[in-house]
Amino acid sequence: MASKAKIAILGASGYTGSELVRLLLRHPRVAISVLTADRKAGQSMASVFPQFAPFDLPDLVSIESVDWAKADIDLVFCALPHGTTQTVIADILAKRPDIKIVDLSADFRLADGEAYAYWYGHAHQAPELQAEAVYGMVELHRKDIKKARLVANPGCYTTGAILPVVPLLKKKVIQPDGIVVDSKSGVSGAGRGAKEANLFTEVSEGFHAYGVGHHRHVAELDQEYAKAVGRAVVPSFTPHLVPMNRGILSTIYVTLRKGKTVEDIHAALVAAYGKEPFVHVLPLGQYPQTRHVRGSNMVMIGVVKDRPEGRAIVISALDNLVKGASGQAVQNMNIVLGFPETTGLEQIALFP
Amino acid sequence: MASKAKIAILGASGYTGSELVRLLLRHPRVAISVLTADRKAGQSMASVFPQFAPFDLPDLVSIESVDWAKADIDLVFCALPHGTTQTVIADILAKRPDIKIVDLSADFRLADGEAYAYWYGHAHQAPELQAEAVYGMVELHRKDIKKARLVANPGCYTTGAILPVVPLLKKKVIQPDGIVVDSKSGVSGAGRGAKEANLFTEVSEGFHAYGVGHHRHVAELDQEYAKAVGRAVVPSFTPHLVPMNRGILSTIYVTLRKGKTVEDIHAALVAAYGKEPFVHVLPLGQYPQTRHVRGSNMVMIGVVKDRPEGRAIVISALDNLVKGASGQAVQNMNIVLGFPETTGLEQIALFP
Amino acid sequence: MASKAKIAILGASGYTGSELVRLLLRHPRVAISVLTADRKAGQSMASVFPQFAPFDLPDLVSIESVDWAKADIDLVFCALPHGTTQTVIADILAKRPDIKIVDLSADFRLADGEAYAYWYGHAHQAPELQAEAVYGMVELHRKDIKKARLVANPGCYTTGAILPVVPLLKKKVIQPDGIVVDSKSGVSGAGRGAKEANLFTEVSEGFHAYGVGHHRHVAELDQEYAKAVGRAVVPSFTPHLVPMNRGILSTIYVTLRKGKTVEDIHAALVAAYGKEPFVHVLPLGQYPQTRHVRGSNMVMIGVVKDRPEGRAIVISALDNLVKGASGQAVQNMNIVLGFPETTGLEQIALFP
Amino acid sequence: MASKAKIAILGASGYTGSELVRLLLRHPRVAISVLTADRKAGQSMASVFPQFAPFDLPDLVSIESVDWAKADIDLVFCALPHGTTQTVIADILAKRPDIKIVDLSADFRLADGEAYAYWYGHAHQAPELQAEAVYGMVELHRKDIKKARLVANPGCYTTGAILPVVPLLKKKVIQPDGIVVDSKSGVSGAGRGAKEANLFTEVSEGFHAYGVGHHRHVAELDQEYAKAVGRAVVPSFTPHLVPMNRGILSTIYVTLRKGKTVEDIHAALVAAYGKEPFVHVLPLGQYPQTRHVRGSNMVMIGVVKDRPEGRAIVISALDNLVKGASGQAVQNMNIVLGFPETTGLEQIALFP
């Protein structure tokens, strides 16, 4: 490609937005052309995220100020709150059907209108686009993503819960029922909104669960597990908040099918991901830590035999802002725009 | 009691030792007479733990330097590593059968010699004392503790996993099989030993599981769950390390017996602990955070309905150094010495 | 006193408010009668601060709902934002001149009306009360506090910067000019307001200065240093934010007067504070850490010779919510109400 | 260069070693050929630093096992403890005078033998090399580095204290006496050694100074400040430990020369560093935070007017493991080997 692809980032004043900027500033095939942030429109990116002070970036503008019909934009990353996203994207694609979109919100992740209405409390505002959108879990749906115009980037929790489990369901190594996903996330997953619950003083030196029994992200697990099995599956899922910035660790308790072993689990994961650049399956019996994927697009997965007969524990670790959000979004962009999939995503984890 | 009880703390240079000192310095019925720390013998307590600089305390001595036969000691807290503890205690009681002992190590927690040998890799060195020792989970074994000479103070993880589950097993509200205890602990539970794995740089900004599938503390769960049910029980148990100093949160996944409901779980816990000063059962649907019990002897327990039919989640929170170790040890001391059980333990949680 | 003193806490939903509740719930001479919190009026204290769930406390009410003329209240702690505080207190004292007040805001700390107007940008609304108020730095102004009706509780930074320096100025050991106070505070000093800058993600894993060259708290230093010297003094003062909940460490660079030594500095501090229950001067050459005063009302002070000729470094550590706010406020209450000064403040630091 | 330069890293099991690996694995002009770690010789890099599990790296070997005379090595990074380093390097250069060395220890930073002996307590073991070594503060000594065989990479504290001050001394904007450097560092600067003082529990939720009045790193300040002024200079320097992994913030108090202003300070820094790729001078009145340079090779510098007449505050922020150690070492390597100076160092700060 002679010229660079022109990129717009909607919602650049949030953490997934700044993470996209961090990755794309060093991506050799793209140029950041538009950055929006409604409440901070008019400000420089450096005033909102001082780490970008040394670099040239466009100032923040409001979404309304962008003339989509004429904009020289090849691909839009949409890092807006769920709910408003669907109308924004519908508007953009109405004016410019040729633009590609990678959406980091939850708006297009559920393919089923009823499931969406159940979890989000209202009918979807862009049902045709909901039908068109491709669920961007790259390692599972790469072929569909290549042809997609609108990619629904997966959630951070769900990436860590779907990748280690779906191959086990597909290969019929584990039972679909009774799966327990106990997840622990860093605080950046909660975004940059000024909420009392996310103050340093409320989060540090403590640990707690939230959304117990009814967290929305579980809807993605239901969808992808069901696809793998061919019938409805209802896993247990509990998210917890860890006093750290980045990282999700999911401890997943599964029951083996009769005659299957933990070695079969491990083999199924190696078979699925052995050649993937961003999924690393550890040797059987080893398991990952979030700090060893911090800042990188890598998911690490481990498998251990559990004490009760016929039970196993699968543990995954990822960086919620990279593979769990903006890194996977760039990975999707690379596929959609025909770049080598790892371009701009080679950064190695920052530890300590 | 006209005069104060004389107390010795063995292993005062570790965190459970210093926590005992913190609590006992303000306990109106006791006086700290002897503090031992083998490698730091000869030093002042202020040089080892500067928070005690303003207070009068005996200097640290070696255990060998104590003449137990003549020592004016009423009760010994033993905060030594497991393994060595059993011979130290056997020696003390041989010389002074009248001394009371509260042991914070794991040495006397397992009543069964075979279970001990299996988990610790060697035969117990003081089997008669092992038979005599009382498991000091106060709310479950208060009557036995009153008559005890040697109390085995429970482990930190196990306190948070046994208290919320045993009443449910006894009342036959939940099924004994398939229990999953997913626990998350602060770093002080690992002690003060200088290990690379516990450096700030190795622990902060990250999260991981350890001892997956074979952590020794699960032996106490096996024992107490089996007592409650009348047959062997094998729960899943996974400990994790949280980048915080204090606190353990246990997320416990249980299956209801036929015809039972989450309301029955909640009612069983309220019936068991409604009058306990150090166990607080939250209203049904609420669940605790570790920060709200930090520095206090309180355990908080919550109950929530899970998504899969017939499943529930029970969550407990405690401070691993207080109710999970030294606070519960003082509670045991109060019972053994005939003091009101809450004496010296009224401190309210420090938040933030 | 046969009955307990009745206490009102205005602003009980903030951190200094909850810290007052923590201390007063265990204070043997007082009863908490009224808790106010305007935006959270109608809620239980347990819903706002779950650590109080096990305890009986009055529900939160609005300030307006209190009928001060008839209220059975002996002393009011005022933990409201600065600015509004002065009118609230003027109103209470107009209706009930007999009530004692300990004010934790900055409103009455500056005795000089012009200084107040300069730093806060508006004329004081209650100048008579400003003239009446006593600056509640107990160890310096205990006699005046005994007779006070309205005590202005000192700021957290200023407590750690005034106590170690004023005796050195009074005894003419150091030069009044060129004092550099480099202070580092935990995040709880910023309060519980939901601001982006205080989010966990914005504070953890980083360090920064703020208010460089113009932080309001320095006005208290100006005032107390000037009192000690008898002329205007202008110290340098830079506050920094540490990713921790509690604690302030101040590194204070001073120049010795001719013929004076660091030994003279140390001797002056020992002479001033040797018998104080809440100020601990370490041996010369040792210096304190914030963690060793966490949760306690203790200030620790150390003195070290600096490399350049005739220079010394004085370091102080305190818990900003205790000796830096609510603990010192209770100390002031004890004096005002005639209780032994240490009552309810004996708690030893929580470390780790 | 057709082929890649071959690199050896001595001391690869420490944090500066792993940081070199992180940077060099993605550096397009080099290949990592040898990794040494004496106590961990024989292990894989993945077992010592699991973040490297997905990548191909040579196993760790002992230094003794390397046959320097025959080794295909172009440049050695030496990340060993001070003291032993000088004999190791002397041995390598004796066998292979053509190898280039970038030393991250303190052994060759002081050009003066007496100063070395004073601060380190013994005569230097390789005085000829000490005389030959170039102090690798790139922005000040770039020309000398280009011709160097042995580069002494500067210390982390000193990089943040020298860069913002030396131009002010050279341009005679500030007085050389009375400079106060109050520095605050993350814990990774203390290395990976298993010491009680660096345990998570000893560091988190607290703040303290150390080495007050006599920290060795100040010797580098003495040397570089004296070079700039032409006579001996004795600054005050106090290091503190912040509960975070990475970052150093230095708050530097300076006195203006007569007739000079803060604008002159700012102008001098802009003049010195306006074209530097890794030093960013903020607009006058703004100052940096460590989190905004985390993981990057950037130093940010701010200048603020202080309250006392004729005084100013200069604040610098850098990542102690990157610009304060391994990043600057790679920058030195790039210069020594003739690569573009920014190669492999373009990574943008990871925030949050």
Short mmCIF file of C-alpha atoms in Angstrom, two decimals, chain C residues 119 178-184 201-214 218-219 221-222 233-238 240-246 249 251 253 287-292 294 304-309 311 313 315 351-352, chain D residues 119 178-184 201-214 218-219 221-222 233-238 240-246 249 251 253 287-292 294 304-309 311 313 315 351-352:
data_model
loop_
_atom_site.label_atom_id
_atom_site.label_comp_id
_atom_site.label_asym_id
_atom_site.label_seq_id
_atom_site.Cartn_x
_atom_site.Cartn_y
_atom_site.Cartn_z
CA TRP C 119 -5.94 32.39 49.78
CA GLY C 178 15.04 28.94 52.95
CA ILE C 179 13.00 26.20 54.62
CA VAL C 180 11.92 23.60 52.04
CA VAL C 181 8.99 21.34 52.95
CA ASP C 182 8.67 18.53 50.41
CA SER C 183 5.52 16.59 51.37
CA LYS C 184 4.05 13.36 50.05
CA THR C 201 -6.24 4.13 37.28
CA GLU C 202 -5.06 7.75 37.42
CA VAL C 203 -3.23 7.39 40.73
CA SER C 204 -1.79 3.89 41.03
CA GLU C 205 1.62 3.02 39.57
CA GLY C 206 2.65 6.66 39.36
CA PHE C 207 3.77 9.67 41.33
CA HIS C 208 3.38 13.40 40.82
CA ALA C 209 3.46 16.82 42.44
CA TYR C 210 0.44 19.12 42.45
CA GLY C 211 -0.33 22.69 43.45
CA VAL C 212 3.37 23.44 43.00
CA GLY C 213 4.18 26.94 44.20
CA HIS C 214 0.68 27.85 45.38
CA VAL C 218 1.02 26.71 53.01
CA ALA C 219 -0.91 29.62 54.50
CA LEU C 221 2.72 27.26 57.68
CA ASP C 222 3.17 30.98 57.10
CA VAL C 233 8.36 33.64 56.95
CA VAL C 234 7.92 32.21 53.44
CA PRO C 235 8.79 28.51 53.22
CA SER C 236 8.84 26.48 50.02
CA PHE C 237 6.14 23.81 50.11
CA THR C 238 5.41 21.15 47.49
CA HIS C 240 2.90 15.19 46.05
CA LEU C 241 0.44 12.34 45.64
CA VAL C 242 1.56 8.83 46.65
CA PRO C 243 -0.33 5.76 45.41
CA MET C 244 -1.42 4.72 48.90
CA ASN C 245 -4.52 5.40 50.97
CA ARG C 246 -3.12 6.94 54.14
CA LEU C 249 5.70 12.05 54.92
CA THR C 251 11.04 15.85 54.12
CA TYR C 253 15.37 20.84 54.53
CA TYR C 287 13.71 8.62 60.46
CA PRO C 288 10.13 7.39 60.16
CA GLN C 289 7.91 5.67 57.58
CA THR C 290 4.23 6.42 57.12
CA ARG C 291 3.23 2.76 57.40
CA HIS C 292 4.31 2.62 61.01
CA ARG C 294 -1.10 3.99 59.83
CA VAL C 304 19.53 13.67 60.05
CA LYS C 305 22.65 15.68 59.23
CA ASP C 306 22.71 16.73 55.57
CA ARG C 307 25.80 16.69 53.32
CA PRO C 308 26.18 20.42 52.71
CA GLU C 309 27.81 22.21 55.65
CA ARG C 311 22.28 21.85 56.72
CA ILE C 313 16.93 17.21 57.18
CA ILE C 315 11.38 14.06 58.46
CA PHE C 351 1.24 -2.71 59.79
CA PRO C 352 1.41 -4.37 57.35
CA TRP D 119 31.96 6.13 48.03
CA GLY D 178 21.90 25.13 47.93
CA ILE D 179 20.42 22.85 45.27
CA VAL D 180 17.97 20.39 46.86
CA VAL D 181 17.11 17.24 44.88
CA ASP D 182 14.21 15.42 46.50
CA SER D 183 13.71 12.20 44.51
CA LYS D 184 11.07 9.51 44.66
CA THR D 201 4.00 -6.07 52.53
CA GLU D 202 6.90 -3.84 53.55
CA VAL D 203 6.53 -1.42 50.64
CA SER D 204 2.86 -1.09 49.72
CA GLU D 205 0.57 1.38 51.48
CA GLY D 206 3.49 3.40 52.82
CA PHE D 207 6.21 5.86 51.94
CA HIS D 208 9.67 6.52 53.32
CA ALA D 209 13.07 8.07 52.69
CA TYR D 210 16.27 6.03 52.73
CA GLY D 211 19.98 6.67 52.56
CA VAL D 212 19.26 10.17 53.85
CA GLY D 213 22.39 12.31 53.76
CA HIS D 214 24.68 9.69 52.25
CA VAL D 218 24.90 11.62 44.77
CA ALA D 219 28.53 11.13 43.74
CA LEU D 221 25.62 14.55 40.78
CA ASP D 222 28.77 15.96 42.38
CA VAL D 233 29.31 21.47 44.15
CA VAL D 234 27.52 19.73 47.04
CA PRO D 235 23.80 19.33 46.43
CA SER D 236 21.34 17.91 48.95
CA PHE D 237 19.89 14.65 47.70
CA THR D 238 17.24 12.49 49.36
CA HIS D 240 12.44 7.98 48.72
CA LEU D 241 10.63 4.74 47.93
CA VAL D 242 7.19 4.96 46.28
CA PRO D 243 4.83 1.95 46.30
CA MET D 244 4.91 1.55 42.53
CA ASN D 245 7.01 -0.53 40.17
CA ARG D 246 8.50 2.03 37.83
CA LEU D 249 10.15 11.89 40.02
CA THR D 251 11.56 17.72 42.72
CA TYR D 253 14.65 23.33 44.40
CA TYR D 287 5.14 19.58 35.33
CA PRO D 288 5.25 15.86 34.64
CA GLN D 289 4.01 12.65 36.24
CA THR D 290 5.92 9.38 36.21
CA ARG D 291 2.96 7.41 34.82
CA HIS D 292 3.12 9.30 31.54
CA ARG D 294 6.09 4.45 32.03
CA VAL D 304 7.59 26.36 38.08
CA LYS D 305 8.17 29.62 39.95
CA ASP D 306 8.44 29.06 43.70
CA ARG D 307 6.88 31.32 46.37
CA PRO D 308 10.06 32.64 47.96
CA GLU D 309 11.65 35.45 45.95
CA ARG D 311 13.51 30.54 43.83
CA ILE D 313 11.25 24.34 41.23
CA ILE D 315 10.58 18.61 38.21
CA PHE D 351 -0.86 4.52 30.75
CA PRO D 352 -2.87 3.52 32.65
#
